[in-house]
Amino acid sequence: MLDALHRITRTLGNAVSLDDGLAVVVRGVKAHLAVDVCSVYLVDASDTSFVLMATDGLDPRAVGTMRFGRGEGLVGLVVESQRPISLSNAQEHPRFRHFPELGGRAHHAFLGVPIVHHRKVLGVLVVRQSNDRAFSRDEEAFLTATATAVAGLAQVTTPAGAETVIGSRGRHPTSDLFQGIKGASGIGIGEGVLPSPAADLDTAHDRVVEDVEAEAHAFQEAVSAVRAELLLSGERVAAEMPAEAHAMFGVYIELLDDDELFADTLERIRAGAWAGSALRRTITEHARAFEEMTDPYFRARAEDLRGLGRRVLLRLQSRESEQKRYPERCVLVGEEISIARIADVPAGQLAGIVCTHGSPFSHTAILARTLRIPAVMGIGGVPLDQLGGRRLLVDGDHGRVFIDPAPDVVEEFDRLIKQQSDSAEALSVLRGLPAETPDGVRVALLANVGLPSDLANALDSGAEGIGLFRTEFTFMVRDSFPSEDDQYQIYREALASFAPRPVTMRTLDVGGDKGLPYFPIQEGNAFLGWRGIRLTLDNPGIFLTQLRALLRANAGIGNLQILLPMISSPREVDEVRGLLARAAGEIVSTGQLMAACRLGAMVEVPSAVYQMDALAKRVDFFSIGTNDLTQYLLAVDRTNARVSRHFDSLHPAVIRAINDAVRSARDAHRPISVCGEMAGDPASAVLLMGMGIDALSMAPSCIPLVKRALRKFTRRRAQLLVATAIGVEDPSEVHHLLSAAFEHAGLGGDSL
């Protein structure tokens, strides 16, 4: 049974379309259960009926046309009950209906299981047998497990105003939609542009050459030409890209200079292989080693290798560099998109980026955010030829891609873009005003940043300081640990930009959903493993280098605050203080300048909430990381699509924990802020203000909306909201509470 299920799910994962995937399912299930018929019905766009989408055993002409209403027949009964229905003689059941249009003889035995995704019934998987038959519990379990796999393939998310029809056979959907992962925020519309077919490594088939030395020379010339192209592209975009983003070009140059990588290719050429096929084998071999690693940053290195391989192959197949023509509004599409490909698009023409693979922490996603280009990553096994030359709407805010969006969909997004623009213009008048409640309570609004290129946005937003500088981003965009001097320069720039306003630098925070391409961390449960302060304390050499760079950068400026991630016990703070003293001593002993700073702890592990009194004796301030605190309190991996819907920072338990932490900080006379996503949501910000939070740190773009909300609510009104929220039982009640409060305040569009 398990072997059959694994075979079906493996084949399903390689399906190039929904129709192909469903065909795999009905064939596999019919063969394994030895039934006469297996069929799949999926909900249509109206959400009122279920359409026959695939069958093995019924008239194939009925596919795409035969449908059941929600309350019709045994299929409708499965939908209503949301549980398996097993009948040895279905014709005796009062809900049985015979449909002559399905063809063939009547079937007695019936087993149907719902196809459910996030508690919504997407369809029904049915098997039938012509004679009486009682299906076993194991057979029912097998069909249920198969239906779960189908749900992962058939799930469709539709925004307001967009109509999406599941499947394609016999219908013309008004707008196809694919759900991916948010790579970079924003909305862009343009024509999909695929990588050149000539640069597809998979087309470089094996063949033998006679003059191996000439072939080796041609390969070396191609490598040299690509190196020159990359240097030229890097110089061309240097003025447009921030220095940190432009430095990513060095990754490709270093790879081209890797003797080991291309020595393997030359060895294959001298053994008689064509340069293209030798290159394909080498790139595939090296890339696969990275792709098999669990860490997302190591897998991103495979993207770099394949992108580089395609460019070299292109030069091998054409003596002249391809002069690709890009449409006025271009959306780059590919399995992975290299930084060099992004640089090839003329300035002002790149409207969006779509990758079938990749993560929010790949070089591509980081660069897209830096350049403010909407990007969606990981949309799955979508055939690329379905995207090339099509009009694509890239919704980076929600990780969605619309193919040939219907006019009403485009109109809706145009309206949202205009609404955001109008709102931004109206909010600009608040830039110079404080975040002060009508009864005179001030809350400092700070900015979260990750790269030096983010500093300009933070300054333009009117932020009163940096509440969270994610130092790990400086480590992520490199191929090795940054030196002390490299870190010093970056930290010094940030501190000087905001002086005398405070700048809070969080020490290296990797592990969990963040890793480094040159420092592998492979764990079964990374979020509960070797991450944050645990990792840096276990690697004092790395930690001391960063601490020295921070203390040196603060010399003569004096606005540095160091924040420690994932603190779970007072002992960890004691160890950090020991290392800080050691770092300071090493700096002084070499005659360099330095300045002491304030030390803070993040409250994101539940144990920290209940040891605030002990921690307060060791730190100068606290910052609540609501993302991780919510994750740990609710036992929800927010990166797991199956359970992420349970992640809600407005859960009463989370609100109570935050309120307890604030009270403890107040009792210890320690300032406390919030730097998680809650801080940037206006409704949540009002709730946090009511608890007594001193400062909120958020993405710079969120500051105007949060400021407007805080200036509308008195502290007393916010305190009443907190008291009510703590007393309810379900997160939905908190959402309704805040929505009603914002509607009453005339801020309905700003609430959750």
PDB file of N, CA, C and O in Angstrom, residues 159-213:
ATOM      1  N   PRO A 159      -7.977  35.932  -5.338  1.00  0.00           N
ATOM      2  CA  PRO A 159      -8.191  37.205  -4.670  1.00  0.00           C
ATOM      3  C   PRO A 159      -9.562  37.747  -5.008  1.00  0.00           C
ATOM      4  O   PRO A 159     -10.230  37.274  -5.905  1.00  0.00           O
ATOM      5  N   ALA A 160      -9.983  38.764  -4.295  1.00  0.00           N
ATOM      6  CA  ALA A 160     -11.261  39.393  -4.593  1.00  0.00           C
ATOM      7  C   ALA A 160     -11.240  39.929  -6.010  1.00  0.00           C
ATOM      8  O   ALA A 160     -10.306  40.578  -6.443  1.00  0.00           O
ATOM      9  N   GLY A 161     -12.271  39.627  -6.733  1.00  0.00           N
ATOM     10  CA  GLY A 161     -12.377  40.160  -8.084  1.00  0.00           C
ATOM     11  C   GLY A 161     -11.721  39.318  -9.136  1.00  0.00           C
ATOM     12  O   GLY A 161     -11.800  39.622 -10.313  1.00  0.00           O
ATOM     13  N   ALA A 162     -11.029  38.231  -8.762  1.00  0.00           N
ATOM     14  CA  ALA A 162     -10.368  37.394  -9.765  1.00  0.00           C
ATOM     15  C   ALA A 162     -11.086  36.062  -9.853  1.00  0.00           C
ATOM     16  O   ALA A 162     -11.352  35.430  -8.852  1.00  0.00           O
ATOM     17  N   GLU A 163     -11.417  35.626 -11.070  1.00  0.00           N
ATOM     18  CA  GLU A 163     -12.083  34.342 -11.253  1.00  0.00           C
ATOM     19  C   GLU A 163     -11.062  33.345 -11.765  1.00  0.00           C
ATOM     20  O   GLU A 163     -10.381  33.581 -12.747  1.00  0.00           O
ATOM     21  N   THR A 164     -10.973  32.213 -11.085  1.00  0.00           N
ATOM     22  CA  THR A 164     -10.030  31.178 -11.494  1.00  0.00           C
ATOM     23  C   THR A 164     -10.760  29.867 -11.652  1.00  0.00           C
ATOM     24  O   THR A 164     -11.444  29.432 -10.740  1.00  0.00           O
ATOM     25  N   VAL A 165     -10.641  29.236 -12.789  1.00  0.00           N
ATOM     26  CA  VAL A 165     -11.252  27.945 -13.031  1.00  0.00           C
ATOM     27  C   VAL A 165     -10.181  26.882 -12.866  1.00  0.00           C
ATOM     28  O   VAL A 165      -9.117  26.973 -13.455  1.00  0.00           O
ATOM     29  N   ILE A 166     -10.451  25.856 -12.049  1.00  0.00           N
ATOM     30  CA  ILE A 166      -9.493  24.777 -11.869  1.00  0.00           C
ATOM     31  C   ILE A 166      -9.486  23.921 -13.122  1.00  0.00           C
ATOM     32  O   ILE A 166     -10.519  23.490 -13.596  1.00  0.00           O
ATOM     33  N   GLY A 167      -8.297  23.651 -13.617  1.00  0.00           N
ATOM     34  CA  GLY A 167      -8.175  22.814 -14.800  1.00  0.00           C
ATOM     35  C   GLY A 167      -8.301  23.633 -16.055  1.00  0.00           C
ATOM     36  O   GLY A 167      -8.672  24.790 -16.046  1.00  0.00           O
ATOM     37  N   SER A 168      -8.032  22.994 -17.196  1.00  0.00           N
ATOM     38  CA  SER A 168      -8.049  23.738 -18.444  1.00  0.00           C
ATOM     39  C   SER A 168      -8.770  23.023 -19.557  1.00  0.00           C
ATOM     40  O   SER A 168      -9.144  23.643 -20.537  1.00  0.00           O
ATOM     41  N   ARG A 169      -9.003  21.718 -19.425  1.00  0.00           N
ATOM     42  CA  ARG A 169      -9.557  20.988 -20.561  1.00  0.00           C
ATOM     43  C   ARG A 169     -10.979  21.450 -20.841  1.00  0.00           C
ATOM     44  O   ARG A 169     -11.861  21.401 -20.009  1.00  0.00           O
ATOM     45  N   GLY A 170     -11.213  21.923 -22.062  1.00  0.00           N
ATOM     46  CA  GLY A 170     -12.549  22.286 -22.489  1.00  0.00           C
ATOM     47  C   GLY A 170     -13.014  23.639 -21.997  1.00  0.00           C
ATOM     48  O   GLY A 170     -14.145  24.018 -22.218  1.00  0.00           O
ATOM     49  N   ARG A 171     -12.136  24.399 -21.285  1.00  0.00           N
ATOM     50  CA  ARG A 171     -12.568  25.693 -20.779  1.00  0.00           C
ATOM     51  C   ARG A 171     -11.493  26.731 -21.045  1.00  0.00           C
ATOM     52  O   ARG A 171     -10.351  26.407 -21.282  1.00  0.00           O
ATOM     53  N   HIS A 172     -11.903  27.979 -20.954  1.00  0.00           N
ATOM     54  CA  HIS A 172     -10.962  29.085 -21.154  1.00  0.00           C
ATOM     55  C   HIS A 172     -11.025  29.969 -19.919  1.00  0.00           C
ATOM     56  O   HIS A 172     -11.898  30.822 -19.806  1.00  0.00           O
ATOM     57  N   PRO A 173     -10.130  29.746 -18.959  1.00  0.00           N
ATOM     58  CA  PRO A 173     -10.198  30.522 -17.733  1.00  0.00           C
ATOM     59  C   PRO A 173      -9.969  31.998 -18.000  1.00  0.00           C
ATOM     60  O   PRO A 173      -9.199  32.385 -18.871  1.00  0.00           O
ATOM     61  N   THR A 174     -10.676  32.826 -17.198  1.00  0.00           N
ATOM     62  CA  THR A 174     -10.513  34.266 -17.361  1.00  0.00           C
ATOM     63  C   THR A 174      -9.189  34.729 -16.791  1.00  0.00           C
ATOM     64  O   THR A 174      -8.678  35.760 -17.177  1.00  0.00           O
ATOM     65  N   SER A 175      -8.628  33.974 -15.848  1.00  0.00           N
ATOM     66  CA  SER A 175      -7.351  34.376 -15.280  1.00  0.00           C
ATOM     67  C   SER A 175      -6.728  33.210 -14.540  1.00  0.00           C
ATOM     68  O   SER A 175      -7.275  32.744 -13.549  1.00  0.00           O
ATOM     69  N   ASP A 176      -5.602  32.676 -15.039  1.00  0.00           N
ATOM     70  CA  ASP A 176      -4.896  31.614 -14.334  1.00  0.00           C
ATOM     71  C   ASP A 176      -4.049  32.237 -13.239  1.00  0.00           C
ATOM     72  O   ASP A 176      -3.423  33.280 -13.431  1.00  0.00           O
ATOM     73  N   LEU A 177      -4.026  31.594 -12.105  1.00  0.00           N
ATOM     74  CA  LEU A 177      -3.311  32.120 -10.950  1.00  0.00           C
ATOM     75  C   LEU A 177      -2.441  31.037 -10.342  1.00  0.00           C
ATOM     76  O   LEU A 177      -2.883  29.915 -10.149  1.00  0.00           O
ATOM     77  N   PHE A 178      -1.178  31.377 -10.063  1.00  0.00           N
ATOM     78  CA  PHE A 178      -0.271  30.453  -9.399  1.00  0.00           C
ATOM     79  C   PHE A 178       0.210  31.086  -8.103  1.00  0.00           C
ATOM     80  O   PHE A 178       0.572  32.265  -8.077  1.00  0.00           O
ATOM     81  N   GLN A 179       0.178  30.286  -7.049  1.00  0.00           N
ATOM     82  CA  GLN A 179       0.606  30.761  -5.739  1.00  0.00           C
ATOM     83  C   GLN A 179       2.053  30.367  -5.504  1.00  0.00           C
ATOM     84  O   GLN A 179       2.434  29.219  -5.706  1.00  0.00           O
ATOM     85  N   GLY A 180       2.863  31.331  -5.094  1.00  0.00           N
ATOM     86  CA  GLY A 180       4.256  31.065  -4.776  1.00  0.00           C
ATOM     87  C   GLY A 180       4.618  31.639  -3.424  1.00  0.00           C
ATOM     88  O   GLY A 180       3.793  31.665  -2.506  1.00  0.00           O
ATOM     89  N   ILE A 181       5.848  32.132  -3.310  1.00  0.00           N
ATOM     90  CA  ILE A 181       6.362  32.685  -2.059  1.00  0.00           C
ATOM     91  C   ILE A 181       6.752  34.136  -2.317  1.00  0.00           C
ATOM     92  O   ILE A 181       7.330  34.466  -3.355  1.00  0.00           O
ATOM     93  N   LYS A 182       6.447  34.996  -1.368  1.00  0.00           N
ATOM     94  CA  LYS A 182       6.820  36.404  -1.510  1.00  0.00           C
ATOM     95  C   LYS A 182       8.342  36.537  -1.590  1.00  0.00           C
ATOM     96  O   LYS A 182       9.056  36.110  -0.693  1.00  0.00           O
ATOM     97  N   GLY A 183       8.816  37.139  -2.685  1.00  0.00           N
ATOM     98  CA  GLY A 183      10.245  37.370  -2.830  1.00  0.00           C
ATOM     99  C   GLY A 183      10.593  38.818  -2.591  1.00  0.00           C
ATOM    100  O   GLY A 183      11.532  39.150  -1.869  1.00  0.00           O
ATOM    101  N   ALA A 184       9.830  39.724  -3.222  1.00  0.00           N
ATOM    102  CA  ALA A 184       9.997  41.168  -3.045  1.00  0.00           C
ATOM    103  C   ALA A 184       8.641  41.813  -3.252  1.00  0.00           C
ATOM    104  O   ALA A 184       7.912  41.469  -4.186  1.00  0.00           O
ATOM    105  N   SER A 185       8.276  42.736  -2.404  1.00  0.00           N
ATOM    106  CA  SER A 185       6.946  43.333  -2.437  1.00  0.00           C
ATOM    107  C   SER A 185       6.772  44.253  -3.635  1.00  0.00           C
ATOM    108  O   SER A 185       7.734  44.684  -4.264  1.00  0.00           O
ATOM    109  N   GLY A 186       5.504  44.535  -3.932  1.00  0.00           N
ATOM    110  CA  GLY A 186       5.165  45.400  -5.054  1.00  0.00           C
ATOM    111  C   GLY A 186       4.339  44.661  -6.089  1.00  0.00           C
ATOM    112  O   GLY A 186       4.155  43.446  -6.019  1.00  0.00           O
ATOM    113  N   ILE A 187       3.807  45.401  -7.050  1.00  0.00           N
ATOM    114  CA  ILE A 187       2.978  44.833  -8.113  1.00  0.00           C
ATOM    115  C   ILE A 187       3.528  45.298  -9.454  1.00  0.00           C
ATOM    116  O   ILE A 187       3.810  46.487  -9.644  1.00  0.00           O
ATOM    117  N   GLY A 188       3.706  44.353 -10.369  1.00  0.00           N
ATOM    118  CA  GLY A 188       4.214  44.692 -11.703  1.00  0.00           C
ATOM    119  C   GLY A 188       3.488  43.902 -12.779  1.00  0.00           C
ATOM    120  O   GLY A 188       3.099  42.760 -12.559  1.00  0.00           O
ATOM    121  N   ILE A 189       3.299  44.519 -13.925  1.00  0.00           N
ATOM    122  CA  ILE A 189       2.654  43.861 -15.062  1.00  0.00           C
ATOM    123  C   ILE A 189       3.565  43.997 -16.275  1.00  0.00           C
ATOM    124  O   ILE A 189       4.059  45.084 -16.570  1.00  0.00           O
ATOM    125  N   GLY A 190       3.790  42.877 -16.969  1.00  0.00           N
ATOM    126  CA  GLY A 190       4.629  42.932 -18.156  1.00  0.00           C
ATOM    127  C   GLY A 190       4.584  41.620 -18.911  1.00  0.00           C
ATOM    128  O   GLY A 190       3.864  40.679 -18.546  1.00  0.00           O
ATOM    129  N   GLU A 191       5.372  41.541 -19.970  1.00  0.00           N
ATOM    130  CA  GLU A 191       5.428  40.344 -20.809  1.00  0.00           C
ATOM    131  C   GLU A 191       6.487  39.389 -20.275  1.00  0.00           C
ATOM    132  O   GLU A 191       7.614  39.785 -19.987  1.00  0.00           O
ATOM    133  N   GLY A 192       6.106  38.112 -20.131  1.00  0.00           N
ATOM    134  CA  GLY A 192       7.040  37.110 -19.639  1.00  0.00           C
ATOM    135  C   GLY A 192       8.157  36.843 -20.629  1.00  0.00           C
ATOM    136  O   GLY A 192       7.907  36.618 -21.807  1.00  0.00           O
ATOM    137  N   VAL A 193       9.395  36.862 -20.158  1.00  0.00           N
ATOM    138  CA  VAL A 193      10.571  36.620 -20.995  1.00  0.00           C
ATOM    139  C   VAL A 193      11.328  35.425 -20.434  1.00  0.00           C
ATOM    140  O   VAL A 193      11.744  35.423 -19.277  1.00  0.00           O
ATOM    141  N   LEU A 194      11.485  34.403 -21.266  1.00  0.00           N
ATOM    142  CA  LEU A 194      12.157  33.176 -20.856  1.00  0.00           C
ATOM    143  C   LEU A 194      13.644  33.238 -21.165  1.00  0.00           C
ATOM    144  O   LEU A 194      14.083  34.039 -21.999  1.00  0.00           O
ATOM    145  N   PRO A 195      14.435  32.369 -20.512  1.00  0.00           N
ATOM    146  CA  PRO A 195      15.848  32.281 -20.899  1.00  0.00           C
ATOM    147  C   PRO A 195      15.947  31.782 -22.335  1.00  0.00           C
ATOM    148  O   PRO A 195      15.055  31.096 -22.830  1.00  0.00           O
ATOM    149  N   SER A 196      17.017  32.130 -22.993  1.00  0.00           N
ATOM    150  CA  SER A 196      17.202  31.718 -24.384  1.00  0.00           C
ATOM    151  C   SER A 196      17.257  30.204 -24.494  1.00  0.00           C
ATOM    152  O   SER A 196      17.958  29.540 -23.739  1.00  0.00           O
ATOM    153  N   PRO A 197      16.496  29.608 -25.443  1.00  0.00           N
ATOM    154  CA  PRO A 197      16.559  28.152 -25.624  1.00  0.00           C
ATOM    155  C   PRO A 197      17.975  27.669 -25.897  1.00  0.00           C
ATOM    156  O   PRO A 197      18.354  26.582 -25.513  1.00  0.00           O
ATOM    157  N   ALA A 198      18.755  28.520 -26.552  1.00  0.00           N
ATOM    158  CA  ALA A 198      20.134  28.130 -26.866  1.00  0.00           C
ATOM    159  C   ALA A 198      20.981  27.999 -25.614  1.00  0.00           C
ATOM    160  O   ALA A 198      22.012  27.362 -25.617  1.00  0.00           O
ATOM    161  N   ALA A 199      20.511  28.643 -24.517  1.00  0.00           N
ATOM    162  CA  ALA A 199      21.281  28.604 -23.286  1.00  0.00           C
ATOM    163  C   ALA A 199      20.737  27.576 -22.311  1.00  0.00           C
ATOM    164  O   ALA A 199      21.021  27.628 -21.131  1.00  0.00           O
ATOM    165  N   ASP A 200      19.933  26.634 -22.801  1.00  0.00           N
ATOM    166  CA  ASP A 200      19.373  25.589 -21.955  1.00  0.00           C
ATOM    167  C   ASP A 200      20.373  24.439 -21.853  1.00  0.00           C
ATOM    168  O   ASP A 200      20.650  23.754 -22.834  1.00  0.00           O
ATOM    169  N   LEU A 201      20.914  24.215 -20.663  1.00  0.00           N
ATOM    170  CA  LEU A 201      21.917  23.166 -20.482  1.00  0.00           C
ATOM    171  C   LEU A 201      21.385  21.784 -20.859  1.00  0.00           C
ATOM    172  O   LEU A 201      22.139  20.935 -21.320  1.00  0.00           O
ATOM    173  N   ASP A 202      20.084  21.574 -20.648  1.00  0.00           N
ATOM    174  CA  ASP A 202      19.513  20.259 -20.934  1.00  0.00           C
ATOM    175  C   ASP A 202      19.554  19.908 -22.425  1.00  0.00           C
ATOM    176  O   ASP A 202      19.403  18.747 -22.801  1.00  0.00           O
ATOM    177  N   THR A 203      19.712  20.918 -23.286  1.00  0.00           N
ATOM    178  CA  THR A 203      19.766  20.651 -24.728  1.00  0.00           C
ATOM    179  C   THR A 203      21.173  20.317 -25.204  1.00  0.00           C
ATOM    180  O   THR A 203      21.368  19.981 -26.374  1.00  0.00           O
ATOM    181  N   ALA A 204      22.143  20.414 -24.312  1.00  0.00           N
ATOM    182  CA  ALA A 204      23.539  20.138 -24.693  1.00  0.00           C
ATOM    183  C   ALA A 204      23.792  18.639 -24.634  1.00  0.00           C
ATOM    184  O   ALA A 204      24.384  18.114 -23.690  1.00  0.00           O
ATOM    185  N   HIS A 205      23.336  17.919 -25.655  1.00  0.00           N
ATOM    186  CA  HIS A 205      23.425  16.464 -25.667  1.00  0.00           C
ATOM    187  C   HIS A 205      24.859  16.004 -25.948  1.00  0.00           C
ATOM    188  O   HIS A 205      25.670  16.729 -26.530  1.00  0.00           O
ATOM    189  N   ASP A 206      25.116  14.777 -25.550  1.00  0.00           N
ATOM    190  CA  ASP A 206      26.459  14.214 -25.718  1.00  0.00           C
ATOM    191  C   ASP A 206      26.793  14.029 -27.204  1.00  0.00           C
ATOM    192  O   ASP A 206      25.948  13.608 -27.999  1.00  0.00           O
ATOM    193  N   ARG A 207      28.013  14.373 -27.540  1.00  0.00           N
ATOM    194  CA  ARG A 207      28.541  14.027 -28.854  1.00  0.00           C
ATOM    195  C   ARG A 207      30.073  14.058 -28.784  1.00  0.00           C
ATOM    196  O   ARG A 207      30.653  14.702 -27.915  1.00  0.00           O
ATOM    197  N   VAL A 208      30.678  13.338 -29.685  1.00  0.00           N
ATOM    198  CA  VAL A 208      32.137  13.186 -29.671  1.00  0.00           C
ATOM    199  C   VAL A 208      32.762  14.157 -30.655  1.00  0.00           C
ATOM    200  O   VAL A 208      32.205  14.418 -31.728  1.00  0.00           O
ATOM    201  N   VAL A 209      33.931  14.712 -30.300  1.00  0.00           N
ATOM    202  CA  VAL A 209      34.648  15.625 -31.189  1.00  0.00           C
ATOM    203  C   VAL A 209      35.997  14.997 -31.559  1.00  0.00           C
ATOM    204  O   VAL A 209      36.527  14.155 -30.826  1.00  0.00           O
ATOM    205  N   GLU A 210      36.524  15.426 -32.690  1.00  0.00           N
ATOM    206  CA  GLU A 210      37.798  14.868 -33.151  1.00  0.00           C
ATOM    207  C   GLU A 210      38.980  15.690 -32.653  1.00  0.00           C
ATOM    208  O   GLU A 210      39.963  15.143 -32.168  1.00  0.00           O
ATOM    209  N   ASP A 211      38.893  17.016 -32.745  1.00  0.00           N
ATOM    210  CA  ASP A 211      40.001  17.880 -32.350  1.00  0.00           C
ATOM    211  C   ASP A 211      39.763  18.367 -30.919  1.00  0.00           C
ATOM    212  O   ASP A 211      39.140  19.415 -30.685  1.00  0.00           O
ATOM    213  N   VAL A 212      40.233  17.606 -29.964  1.00  0.00           N
ATOM    214  CA  VAL A 212      39.953  17.934 -28.572  1.00  0.00           C
ATOM    215  C   VAL A 212      40.653  19.220 -28.133  1.00  0.00           C
ATOM    216  O   VAL A 212      40.130  19.969 -27.307  1.00  0.00           O
ATOM    217  N   GLU A 213      41.830  19.484 -28.665  1.00  0.00           N
ATOM    218  CA  GLU A 213      42.546  20.697 -28.266  1.00  0.00           C
ATOM    219  C   GLU A 213      41.826  21.945 -28.759  1.00  0.00           C
ATOM    220  O   GLU A 213      41.737  22.952 -28.054  1.00  0.00           O
TER     221      GLU A 213
END
